[in-house]
Tab-separated table of N, CA and C in Angstrom:
chain	number	residue	atom	x	y	z
D	1	MET	N	-39.669	11.948	37.537
D	1	MET	CA	-41.301	13.041	37.674
D	1	MET	C	-42.104	12.147	35.538
D	2	ILE	N	-43.019	11.781	36.072
D	2	ILE	CA	-43.230	12.063	35.059
D	2	ILE	C	-45.096	11.602	35.436
D	3	LEU	N	-46.126	12.450	33.747
D	3	LEU	CA	-47.048	12.678	34.032
D	3	LEU	C	-47.769	11.272	34.467
D	4	ASP	N	-49.071	11.354	35.158
D	4	ASP	CA	-50.403	10.789	35.346
D	4	ASP	C	-51.222	10.292	34.339
D	5	ALA	N	-51.562	9.847	32.818
D	5	ALA	CA	-52.903	9.799	32.671
D	5	ALA	C	-53.623	9.959	33.160
D	6	GLU	N	-54.046	8.747	34.141
D	6	GLU	CA	-54.689	8.445	34.536
D	6	GLU	C	-55.429	9.855	34.771
D	7	THR	N	-55.248	10.291	35.590
D	7	THR	CA	-55.510	12.066	35.577
D	7	THR	C	-56.246	12.809	34.152
D	8	ALA	N	-56.204	12.446	33.298
D	8	ALA	CA	-55.845	13.713	31.732
D	8	ALA	C	-57.165	14.149	31.596
D	9	TYR	N	-57.182	15.264	31.381
D	9	TYR	CA	-58.835	15.677	29.905
D	9	TYR	C	-58.444	14.795	28.962
D	10	PRO	N	-59.225	14.253	28.296
D	10	PRO	CA	-59.259	13.748	27.498
D	10	PRO	C	-59.372	13.955	26.146
D	11	ASN	N	-58.835	14.724	25.650
D	11	ASN	CA	-57.973	15.210	24.254
D	11	ASN	C	-56.472	15.521	24.709
D	12	LEU	N	-56.263	15.702	25.614
D	12	LEU	CA	-54.741	15.339	25.978
D	12	LEU	C	-53.583	13.627	25.459
D	13	ILE	N	-52.288	14.021	24.895
D	13	ILE	CA	-51.621	12.895	23.904
D	13	ILE	C	-50.265	13.019	24.806
D	14	PHE	N	-50.255	11.376	24.894
D	14	PHE	CA	-48.738	11.376	26.163
D	14	PHE	C	-47.719	10.380	25.582
D	15	SER	N	-47.526	11.265	25.230
D	15	SER	CA	-45.620	9.902	25.039
D	15	SER	C	-45.475	9.588	26.459
D	16	ASP	N	-45.011	8.027	24.971
D	16	ASP	CA	-44.872	6.575	25.196
D	16	ASP	C	-44.519	7.432	26.911
D	17	ASP	N	-42.922	7.874	26.849
D	17	ASP	CA	-42.948	7.487	27.545
D	17	ASP	C	-42.744	8.478	29.665
D	18	LEU	N	-44.280	8.861	29.182
D	18	LEU	CA	-44.804	10.019	29.852
D	18	LEU	C	-43.959	11.300	30.282
D	19	LYS	N	-43.146	11.845	29.622
D	19	LYS	CA	-42.704	13.610	29.508
D	19	LYS	C	-43.462	14.280	29.589
D	20	SER	N	-44.620	14.095	28.260
D	20	SER	CA	-44.523	14.453	27.409
D	20	SER	C	-46.110	15.221	26.773
D	21	VAL	N	-46.880	16.787	27.344
D	21	VAL	CA	-48.559	16.432	27.015
D	21	VAL	C	-48.549	17.711	26.034
D	22	ARG	N	-50.073	16.818	24.849
D	22	ARG	CA	-50.265	18.081	24.294
D	22	ARG	C	-51.913	17.255	24.255
D	23	LEU	N	-52.808	19.077	23.356
D	23	LEU	CA	-53.227	18.667	22.937
D	23	LEU	C	-54.308	17.541	22.260
D	24	GLY	N	-54.849	17.294	21.902
D	24	GLY	CA	-54.740	16.712	20.845
D	24	GLY	C	-56.072	17.354	20.427
D	25	ASN	N	-56.614	16.635	18.795
D	25	ASN	CA	-58.255	16.881	18.273
D	25	ASN	C	-59.302	16.897	17.847
D	26	LYS	N	-58.817	15.341	19.315
D	26	LYS	CA	-60.436	14.439	19.413
D	26	LYS	C	-60.361	14.295	20.486
D	27	TRP	N	-61.055	13.947	21.192
D	27	TRP	CA	-61.826	12.634	22.153
D	27	TRP	C	-61.578	11.503	22.623
D	28	GLU	N	-60.563	11.042	23.395
D	28	GLU	CA	-60.244	10.271	23.854
D	28	GLU	C	-61.321	9.175	24.249
D	29	ARG	N	-61.553	7.853	23.766
D	29	ARG	CA	-63.559	7.452	24.913
D	29	ARG	C	-61.825	6.369	25.535
D	30	LEU	N	-61.777	7.452	27.344
D	30	LEU	CA	-61.144	7.488	28.377
D	30	LEU	C	-61.980	6.002	29.643
D	31	PRO	N	-61.703	5.938	30.120
D	31	PRO	CA	-62.601	5.198	31.915
D	31	PRO	C	-62.343	6.652	32.567
D	32	ASP	N	-63.678	7.285	32.495
D	32	ASP	CA	-63.712	8.610	34.183
D	32	ASP	C	-64.706	7.953	34.990
D	33	GLY	N	-64.125	8.181	35.913
D	33	GLY	CA	-62.939	7.873	37.409
D	33	GLY	C	-63.392	9.740	37.765
D	34	PRO	N	-63.717	9.324	39.487
D	34	PRO	CA	-63.369	10.616	39.569
D	34	PRO	C	-61.680	11.135	39.855
D	35	GLU	N	-61.234	10.314	39.819
D	35	GLU	CA	-59.407	10.562	39.141
D	35	GLU	C	-59.263	11.248	37.457
D	36	ARG	N	-59.945	11.544	36.432
D	36	ARG	CA	-59.760	12.451	35.334
D	36	ARG	C	-60.310	13.625	35.739
D	37	PHE	N	-59.132	14.669	35.155
D	37	PHE	CA	-60.804	16.128	35.057
D	37	PHE	C	-61.276	15.916	34.053
D	38	ASP	N	-62.282	16.886	33.759
D	38	ASP	CA	-63.503	15.754	32.939
D	38	ASP	C	-63.458	17.465	31.819
D	39	SER	N	-63.290	18.943	32.327
D	39	SER	CA	-63.986	20.126	32.048
D	39	SER	C	-62.218	20.917	31.607
D	40	CYS	N	-61.704	20.350	32.212
D	40	CYS	CA	-60.565	21.164	32.348
D	40	CYS	C	-59.671	20.808	31.879
D	41	ILE	N	-58.631	20.977	30.615
D	41	ILE	CA	-57.918	20.925	30.085
D	41	ILE	C	-56.192	20.668	30.694
D	42	LEU	N	-56.206	19.476	31.889
D	42	LEU	CA	-55.141	19.735	32.228
D	42	LEU	C	-54.880	18.077	32.461
D	43	ALA	N	-53.673	17.966	33.801
D	43	ALA	CA	-53.031	16.963	33.706
D	43	ALA	C	-52.180	17.408	35.031
D	44	LEU	N	-52.357	15.615	35.875
D	44	LEU	CA	-50.485	15.650	36.555
D	44	LEU	C	-50.278	14.953	36.681
D	45	GLY	N	-48.596	15.240	38.056
D	45	GLY	CA	-47.826	14.332	37.616
D	45	GLY	C	-47.833	13.610	38.581
D	46	SER	N	-46.246	12.670	38.264
D	46	SER	CA	-46.260	11.300	39.529
D	46	SER	C	-44.878	11.629	39.875
D	47	PRO	N	-44.775	11.493	41.443
D	47	PRO	CA	-44.753	10.858	42.421
D	47	PRO	C	-45.392	12.092	43.487
D	48	SER	N	-46.953	12.182	43.816
D	48	SER	CA	-46.848	12.907	44.553
D	48	SER	C	-45.663	12.917	46.107
D	49	PHE	N	-46.222	14.984	46.955
D	49	PHE	CA	-45.105	14.929	48.359
D	49	PHE	C	-46.251	15.194	49.341
D	50	ILE	N	-45.602	14.593	50.936
D	50	ILE	CA	-45.761	15.279	50.844
D	50	ILE	C	-45.608	16.555	52.642
D	51	SER	N	-43.833	16.459	51.619
D	51	SER	CA	-42.316	16.738	52.988
D	51	SER	C	-41.636	17.017	51.769
D	52	GLY	N	-41.200	17.721	52.228
D	52	GLY	CA	-39.006	17.869	51.825
D	52	GLY	C	-39.326	18.735	50.424
D	53	ARG	N	-37.840	19.004	49.399
D	53	ARG	CA	-38.227	20.559	48.719
D	53	ARG	C	-38.477	19.714	46.912
D	54	HIS	N	-38.690	20.279	46.164
D	54	HIS	CA	-39.386	19.630	45.564
D	54	HIS	C	-38.546	20.211	44.042
D	55	TYR	N	-37.786	19.946	42.997
D	55	TYR	CA	-38.251	21.216	41.876
D	55	TYR	C	-38.390	20.373	40.903
D	56	TRP	N	-38.052	20.939	39.424
D	56	TRP	CA	-38.371	20.369	38.318
D	56	TRP	C	-38.906	20.990	36.975
D	57	GLU	N	-38.524	21.255	35.912
D	57	GLU	CA	-38.333	22.211	35.189
D	57	GLU	C	-38.899	21.729	33.762
D	58	VAL	N	-39.444	23.203	32.842
D	58	VAL	CA	-40.694	22.019	32.321
D	58	VAL	C	-40.347	23.322	30.341
D	59	GLU	N	-40.423	22.525	30.078
D	59	GLU	CA	-39.741	22.894	29.015
D	59	GLU	C	-41.886	23.144	27.736
D	60	VAL	N	-41.394	24.639	27.458
D	60	VAL	CA	-42.780	25.210	27.266
D	60	VAL	C	-41.753	25.963	25.994
D	61	GLY	N	-41.237	25.948	25.281
D	61	GLY	CA	-40.973	25.760	23.874
D	61	GLY	C	-41.901	27.623	23.167
D	62	ASP	N	-42.369	27.814	21.947
D	62	ASP	CA	-43.002	28.610	20.945
D	62	ASP	C	-44.523	29.025	22.155
D	63	LYS	N	-45.234	27.990	22.661
D	63	LYS	CA	-46.481	27.993	23.038
D	63	LYS	C	-46.724	29.476	22.952
D	64	THR	N	-48.137	29.549	23.070
D	64	THR	CA	-48.632	30.192	22.680
D	64	THR	C	-49.265	30.860	24.636
D	65	GLY	N	-49.787	29.731	25.705
D	65	GLY	CA	-50.600	29.097	26.564
D	65	GLY	C	-50.324	28.291	27.011
D	66	TRP	N	-50.477	28.918	28.742
D	66	TRP	CA	-49.923	26.622	29.570
D	66	TRP	C	-50.793	27.362	31.039
D	67	VAL	N	-50.732	26.521	31.648
D	67	VAL	CA	-50.446	26.065	32.793
D	67	VAL	C	-50.143	25.578	33.783
D	68	LEU	N	-48.995	25.867	34.691
D	68	LEU	CA	-47.837	24.712	34.973
D	68	LEU	C	-47.594	25.642	36.650
D	69	GLY	N	-47.585	23.967	37.434
D	69	GLY	CA	-47.883	24.731	39.334
D	69	GLY	C	-47.938	22.923	39.394
D	70	ALA	N	-48.554	23.600	41.842
D	70	ALA	CA	-48.541	22.223	41.405
D	70	ALA	C	-49.816	22.788	42.506
D	71	CYS	N	-51.659	21.719	43.160
D	71	CYS	CA	-52.109	20.818	43.402
D	71	CYS	C	-52.039	20.483	43.981
D	72	GLU	N	-53.336	20.120	45.284
D	72	GLU	CA	-53.752	20.025	46.617
D	72	GLU	C	-53.456	18.141	45.821
D	73	ALA	N	-53.558	17.180	46.327
D	73	ALA	CA	-54.195	15.816	44.952
D	73	ALA	C	-55.815	15.411	46.190
D	74	SER	N	-55.839	16.161	46.652
D	74	SER	CA	-57.278	15.156	46.660
D	74	SER	C	-58.627	16.678	46.623
D	75	ILE	N	-58.136	17.921	45.282
D	75	ILE	CA	-58.781	18.473	44.449
D	75	ILE	C	-59.834	17.865	44.287
D	76	SER	N	-60.755	18.497	43.503
D	76	SER	CA	-61.847	17.753	43.184
D	76	SER	C	-62.056	17.928	41.859
D	77	LYS	N	-61.887	17.396	40.513
D	77	LYS	CA	-61.208	16.956	39.377
D	77	LYS	C	-62.340	16.979	38.172
D	78	LYS	N	-63.830	17.195	39.582
D	78	LYS	CA	-64.877	17.973	37.781
D	78	LYS	C	-65.799	19.230	38.353
D	79	GLY	N	-66.189	19.252	36.949
D	79	GLY	CA	-66.937	20.713	36.570
D	79	GLY	C	-65.583	21.486	36.422
D	80	ASN	N	-66.132	22.749	37.206
D	80	ASN	CA	-65.661	24.091	37.086
D	80	ASN	C	-64.633	23.969	37.869
D	81	ILE	N	-63.142	24.684	37.084
D	81	ILE	CA	-62.672	24.781	38.864
D	81	ILE	C	-61.770	26.040	38.508
D	82	THR	N	-61.753	26.441	39.270
D	82	THR	CA	-61.364	27.732	39.720
D	82	THR	C	-59.882	27.515	40.375
D	83	LEU	N	-57.923	27.721	39.312
D	83	LEU	CA	-57.556	27.741	39.927
D	83	LEU	C	-57.141	28.974	40.597
D	84	SER	N	-56.970	28.811	42.185
D	84	SER	CA	-56.381	29.979	43.281
D	84	SER	C	-55.631	29.012	44.828
D	85	PRO	N	-55.034	29.768	44.673
D	85	PRO	CA	-55.010	28.696	46.718
D	85	PRO	C	-56.045	27.904	47.181
D	86	ASP	N	-56.939	29.406	47.035
D	86	ASP	CA	-58.778	29.037	48.296
D	86	ASP	C	-58.723	27.551	47.828
D	87	LYS	N	-58.889	26.951	47.098
D	87	LYS	CA	-59.344	26.456	46.322
D	87	LYS	C	-58.927	24.803	46.340
D	88	GLY	N	-56.763	25.202	46.343
D	88	GLY	CA	-55.873	24.014	45.778
D	88	GLY	C	-54.534	24.026	45.438
D	89	TYR	N	-55.445	24.937	44.366
D	89	TYR	CA	-53.972	25.034	43.242
D	89	TYR	C	-52.636	26.361	42.922
D	90	TRP	N	-52.191	26.250	42.510
D	90	TRP	CA	-50.923	27.290	43.411
D	90	TRP	C	-50.126	27.199	41.725
D	91	VAL	N	-50.235	28.238	40.637
D	91	VAL	CA	-50.154	27.564	39.128
D	91	VAL	C	-49.306	29.131	38.894
D	92	VAL	N	-49.312	29.764	37.611
D	92	VAL	CA	-48.104	30.668	36.251
D	92	VAL	C	-49.674	29.695	35.269
D	93	ILE	N	-50.143	31.350	35.261
D	93	ILE	CA	-50.655	30.735	33.764
D	93	ILE	C	-50.780	31.704	32.517
D	94	MET	N	-50.000	31.164	31.276
D	94	MET	CA	-49.165	32.270	30.178
D	94	MET	C	-51.040	31.792	30.072
D	95	MET	N	-52.254	33.232	30.005
D	95	MET	CA	-52.859	33.003	29.390
D	95	MET	C	-53.392	33.860	27.658
D	96	LYS	N	-51.154	34.830	27.192
D	96	LYS	CA	-51.306	34.759	25.579
D	96	LYS	C	-50.002	34.951	25.710
D	97	GLU	N	-49.802	35.235	23.809
D	97	GLU	CA	-48.652	35.199	23.783
D	97	GLU	C	-47.668	36.899	24.572
D	98	ASN	N	-47.208	36.662	25.716
D	98	ASN	CA	-46.764	37.936	27.096
D	98	ASN	C	-47.661	38.314	27.692
D	99	GLU	N	-48.450	37.193	27.735
D	99	GLU	CA	-49.122	37.323	28.814
D	99	GLU	C	-49.290	36.485	29.914
D	100	TYR	N	-48.818	36.649	31.373
D	100	TYR	CA	-48.872	36.508	32.118
D	100	TYR	C	-48.908	36.438	34.279
D	101	GLN	N	-49.608	35.194	34.601
D	101	GLN	CA	-50.453	35.983	35.414
D	101	GLN	C	-50.429	34.955	36.811
D	102	ALA	N	-50.676	34.837	37.878
D	102	ALA	CA	-50.164	33.615	38.809
D	102	ALA	C	-51.454	34.304	39.405
D	103	SER	N	-51.797	32.384	40.209
D	103	SER	CA	-53.726	32.673	40.447
D	103	SER	C	-53.794	32.761	41.894
D	104	SER	N	-53.026	33.721	42.137
D	104	SER	CA	-53.241	33.839	43.648
D	104	SER	C	-54.537	35.022	43.614
D	105	VAL	N	-54.687	34.958	44.516
D	105	VAL	CA	-56.180	35.536	44.562
D	105	VAL	C	-56.149	37.649	45.442
D	106	PRO	N	-56.200	38.223	44.271
D	106	PRO	CA	-56.651	39.092	43.213
D	106	PRO	C	-55.504	38.260	41.755
D	107	PRO	N	-56.012	37.594	40.895
D	107	PRO	CA	-55.066	37.268	39.857
D	107	PRO	C	-54.443	38.621	40.068
D	108	THR	N	-52.627	37.986	39.795
D	108	THR	CA	-51.275	39.067	39.558
D	108	THR	C	-50.819	38.890	38.826
D	109	ARG	N	-50.842	40.139	37.795
D	109	ARG	CA	-50.668	40.361	36.424
D	109	ARG	C	-49.143	40.020	36.067
D	110	LEU	N	-48.067	39.240	35.697
D	110	LEU	CA	-46.484	39.528	35.473
D	110	LEU	C	-45.938	39.305	34.468
D	111	VAL	N	-44.887	40.774	34.557
D	111	VAL	CA	-44.092	41.226	33.416
D	111	VAL	C	-43.142	40.235	33.435
D	112	ILE	N	-42.999	39.554	32.675
D	112	ILE	CA	-41.458	38.826	31.887
D	112	ILE	C	-41.241	39.626	30.744
D	113	LYS	N	-39.885	40.207	30.817
D	113	LYS	CA	-39.159	41.194	30.094
D	113	LYS	C	-38.644	40.096	28.811
D	114	GLU	N	-38.342	38.203	29.171
D	114	GLU	CA	-37.894	37.884	28.493
D	114	GLU	C	-38.550	36.315	28.127
D	115	PRO	N	-39.835	35.931	27.709
D	115	PRO	CA	-40.284	34.901	27.139
D	115	PRO	C	-39.898	33.989	28.112
D	116	PRO	N	-40.110	32.967	28.991
D	116	PRO	CA	-39.559	31.414	29.053
D	116	PRO	C	-39.534	29.930	28.540
D	117	LYS	N	-38.923	30.374	28.592
D	117	LYS	CA	-38.634	28.539	26.801
D	117	LYS	C	-39.127	27.638	28.345
D	118	ARG	N	-38.472	27.496	29.380
D	118	ARG	CA	-38.714	27.005	30.590
D	118	ARG	C	-38.462	26.912	31.487
D	119	VAL	N	-39.529	26.959	32.020
D	119	VAL	CA	-39.594	27.010	33.266
D	119	VAL	C	-39.511	25.887	34.424
D	120	GLY	N	-38.805	26.774	35.764
D	120	GLY	CA	-38.622	25.368	36.546
D	120	GLY	C	-39.965	25.965	38.018
D	121	ILE	N	-39.421	24.801	39.162
D	121	ILE	CA	-40.890	25.157	39.822
D	121	ILE	C	-40.085	24.793	41.105
D	122	PHE	N	-40.575	25.607	42.063
D	122	PHE	CA	-39.658	24.977	43.227
D	122	PHE	C	-40.344	24.304	44.193
D	123	VAL	N	-40.982	23.711	44.998
D	123	VAL	CA	-41.509	23.413	46.171
D	123	VAL	C	-40.938	23.032	47.384
D	124	ASP	N	-41.182	23.912	48.221
D	124	ASP	CA	-40.384	24.425	49.651
D	124	ASP	C	-41.788	23.885	51.203
D	125	TYR	N	-42.022	21.681	51.704
D	125	TYR	CA	-43.784	22.350	51.538
D	125	TYR	C	-43.134	22.838	52.870
D	126	ARG	N	-42.214	21.979	53.736
D	126	ARG	CA	-42.605	22.718	55.678
D	126	ARG	C	-42.703	24.200	54.864
D	127	GLY	N	-41.409	24.375	54.040
D	127	GLY	CA	-41.298	26.763	54.661
D	127	GLY	C	-43.220	26.423	53.508
D	128	GLY	N	-43.105	26.502	53.391
D	128	GLY	CA	-44.731	26.942	53.171
D	128	GLY	C	-44.619	27.907	51.288
D	129	SER	N	-44.053	27.248	50.298
D	129	SER	CA	-43.658	28.000	49.264
D	129	SER	C	-44.286	27.287	48.335
D	130	ILE	N	-44.062	28.200	46.476
D	130	ILE	CA	-44.204	27.017	45.841
D	130	ILE	C	-43.467	28.466	44.945
D	131	SER	N	-42.100	28.151	44.387
D	131	SER	CA	-41.757	28.978	43.639
D	131	SER	C	-41.550	28.691	41.644
D	132	PHE	N	-41.493	30.450	40.886
D	132	PHE	CA	-41.445	29.988	39.207
D	132	PHE	C	-40.320	31.077	38.820
D	133	TYR	N	-39.595	30.285	38.201
D	133	TYR	CA	-38.523	30.301	38.027
D	133	TYR	C	-38.964	30.501	35.925
D	134	ASN	N	-38.006	31.312	35.473
D	134	ASN	CA	-36.647	31.631	33.718
D	134	ASN	C	-36.589	30.428	33.783
D	135	VAL	N	-35.887	29.583	34.063
D	135	VAL	CA	-34.494	28.852	33.294
D	135	VAL	C	-33.736	29.755	32.484
D	136	THR	N	-35.029	29.732	31.254
D	136	THR	CA	-34.364	30.516	30.180
D	136	THR	C	-33.198	31.923	30.456
D	137	ALA	N	-33.838	32.433	31.285
D	137	ALA	CA	-33.077	33.378	30.838
D	137	ALA	C	-32.486	34.297	33.091
D	138	GLY	N	-32.913	32.978	33.984
D	138	GLY	CA	-31.592	33.042	34.764
D	138	GLY	C	-32.950	33.322	35.877
D	139	SER	N	-34.310	33.764	36.197
D	139	SER	CA	-34.419	34.441	36.987
D	139	SER	C	-35.736	33.720	36.991
D	140	HIS	N	-35.905	34.704	38.263
D	140	HIS	CA	-37.392	34.271	39.003
D	140	HIS	C	-38.401	34.831	38.284
D	141	ILE	N	-39.647	34.205	38.419
D	141	ILE	CA	-41.444	34.593	37.910
D	141	ILE	C	-42.106	35.228	38.763
D	142	TYR	N	-41.976	34.413	39.891
D	142	TYR	CA	-42.845	34.520	41.016
D	142	TYR	C	-42.966	33.280	42.299
D	143	THR	N	-43.857	33.757	43.616
D	143	THR	CA	-44.109	32.995	44.671
D	143	THR	C	-44.387	32.779	45.516
D	144	PHE	N	-45.623	32.350	45.244
D	144	PHE	CA	-46.506	32.214	46.829
D	144	PHE	C	-45.993	31.762	47.982
D	145	SER	N	-45.417	32.090	49.357
D	145	SER	CA	-45.791	32.951	50.226
D	145	SER	C	-46.680	32.746	51.428
D	146	SER	N	-46.182	31.101	52.342
D	146	SER	CA	-47.389	31.093	53.717
D	146	SER	C	-48.323	30.429	52.966
D	147	CYS	N	-47.935	29.828	52.318
D	147	CYS	CA	-48.836	28.581	51.725
D	147	CYS	C	-49.408	27.838	52.831
D	148	SER	N	-50.352	27.113	53.152
D	148	SER	CA	-50.097	25.891	54.682
D	148	SER	C	-51.245	24.501	52.983
D	149	PHE	N	-50.327	24.121	53.215
D	149	PHE	CA	-50.265	22.701	52.498
D	149	PHE	C	-51.078	21.841	53.024
D	150	SER	N	-52.816	21.621	52.358
D	150	SER	CA	-53.256	19.915	53.726
D	150	SER	C	-53.505	19.002	52.775
D	151	GLY	N	-52.138	18.112	53.428
D	151	GLY	CA	-52.219	16.511	52.599
D	151	GLY	C	-50.955	16.889	51.307
D	152	SER	N	-51.500	16.483	49.873
D	152	SER	CA	-49.709	16.280	49.498
D	152	SER	C	-50.125	16.690	48.711
D	153	LEU	N	-49.337	17.331	48.180
D	153	LEU	CA	-49.424	18.059	46.084
D	153	LEU	C	-48.108	17.502	44.942
D	154	GLN	N	-49.805	17.735	44.079
D	154	GLN	CA	-48.504	17.034	42.753
D	154	GLN	C	-48.551	17.769	42.160
D	155	PRO	N	-47.551	17.952	40.983
D	155	PRO	CA	-47.533	19.114	40.190
D	155	PRO	C	-48.538	18.484	39.059
D	156	LEU	N	-48.427	20.427	38.256
D	156	LEU	CA	-50.281	20.426	37.802
D	156	LEU	C	-49.434	20.687	36.081
D	157	PHE	N	-49.972	19.886	34.809
D	157	PHE	CA	-49.602	20.907	33.654
D	157	PHE	C	-51.277	21.134	33.343
D	158	SER	N	-50.660	22.276	32.497
D	158	SER	CA	-52.696	21.895	30.839
D	158	SER	C	-51.110	22.891	29.162
D	159	PRO	N	-51.422	21.223	28.531
D	159	PRO	CA	-50.769	22.938	26.736
D	159	PRO	C	-52.136	23.330	26.198
D	160	GLY	N	-52.538	23.536	26.829
D	160	GLY	CA	-53.367	24.692	27.093
D	160	GLY	C	-54.034	24.650	24.939
D	161	THR	N	-55.516	25.433	24.897
D	161	THR	CA	-56.167	25.716	23.949
D	161	THR	C	-54.672	25.495	22.546
D	162	HIS	N	-55.332	24.887	21.272
D	162	HIS	CA	-54.390	25.089	20.238
D	162	HIS	C	-54.516	26.615	19.391
D	163	ASP	N	-55.190	27.932	19.395
D	163	ASP	CA	-55.051	28.993	19.737
D	163	ASP	C	-54.984	28.757	18.328
D	164	GLY	N	-55.613	28.161	17.544
D	164	GLY	CA	-55.367	28.518	16.068
D	164	GLY	C	-54.882	27.912	15.730
D	165	GLY	N	-53.962	26.666	15.823
D	165	GLY	CA	-53.776	26.614	15.796
D	165	GLY	C	-51.849	27.044	16.156
D	166	LYS	N	-51.632	27.459	16.052
D	166	LYS	CA	-49.948	28.164	17.284
D	166	LYS	C	-49.243	27.811	18.310
D	167	ASN	N	-50.141	26.681	19.062
D	167	ASN	CA	-50.350	26.493	20.636
D	167	ASN	C	-50.516	24.830	20.654
D	168	THR	N	-49.314	24.090	19.555
D	168	THR	CA	-49.997	22.930	19.462
D	168	THR	C	-49.191	22.028	20.171
D	169	GLY	N	-47.898	23.058	20.525
D	169	GLY	CA	-46.711	21.481	21.084
D	169	GLY	C	-47.090	21.163	22.229
D	170	PRO	N	-46.126	20.468	22.056
D	170	PRO	CA	-46.514	20.216	23.789
D	170	PRO	C	-45.773	20.348	25.258
D	171	LEU	N	-46.324	20.088	25.827
D	171	LEU	CA	-44.931	20.659	27.357
D	171	LEU	C	-43.952	19.467	27.676
D	172	THR	N	-42.517	19.613	28.147
D	172	THR	CA	-42.370	18.054	27.953
D	172	THR	C	-41.332	18.623	29.467
D	173	ILE	N	-41.781	17.182	29.741
D	173	ILE	CA	-40.596	16.949	32.102
D	173	ILE	C	-39.158	17.053	30.965
D	174	CYS	N	-38.266	17.782	31.964
D	174	CYS	CA	-36.795	17.891	31.554
D	174	CYS	C	-36.146	17.671	33.013
D	175	PRO	N	-35.160	16.487	32.227
D	175	PRO	CA	-34.620	16.554	33.532
D	175	PRO	C	-33.768	16.870	34.148
D	176	VAL	N	-33.636	17.381	35.181
D	176	VAL	CA	-32.907	18.516	35.529
D	176	VAL	C	-31.739	17.984	36.849
D	177	GLY	N	-30.252	18.556	36.650
D	177	GLY	CA	-28.923	18.363	37.140
D	177	GLY	C	-28.781	18.636	38.198
D	178	GLY	N	-29.241	19.008	39.377
D	178	GLY	CA	-28.707	19.580	40.576
D	178	GLY	C	-30.181	19.606	41.524
D	179	GLN	N	-30.555	20.250	42.918
D	179	GLN	CA	-32.052	20.629	44.003
D	179	GLN	C	-32.260	21.812	43.691
D	180	GLY	N	-32.525	21.769	42.400
D	180	GLY	CA	-32.716	23.823	41.857
D	180	GLY	C	-32.042	24.328	42.777
D	181	PRO	N	-33.335	26.601	42.968
D	181	PRO	CA	-32.809	26.830	43.899
D	181	PRO	C	-32.502	26.886	44.734
D	182	GLU	N	-31.196	28.524	45.362
D	182	GLU	CA	-31.857	28.280	46.880
D	182	GLU	C	-31.760	28.909	47.508
């Protein structure tokens, strides 16, 4: 899995191998097309998938804010965006240090005892679920179940805002040995 730079908010900076993303300090002059987010600090991952089970892990390190999950590939990337399942987004958000929520309707506040340094995301397309795991602690964070996906899904990433200089590190897609949790 890699990051899709064509979808990225213009302030995002990618590693050469498209495995890491962080927020830059200036707006890049990138071509604006229908696939690029223009108002939210988001980027999608590639490839997209329309069936099967998929698992990936993301190193979040000591970040104080991030968004991870999946979305329908057909979502609009322009203007204000509501991160909720009824809009095609299934994400977990670290809003600020030790404050987490799932983008359910209404949002679900999550209590995570040990802050994750690495987050695992497991999508079961046919089963209609997306689960999140604290790989660091070996624990479950949250599962969206009974999801009705329409069309292909893509991984979603946001390194968050700078948070006064405390949140400048990257999100990094990590190699995974197995196929994820069973």
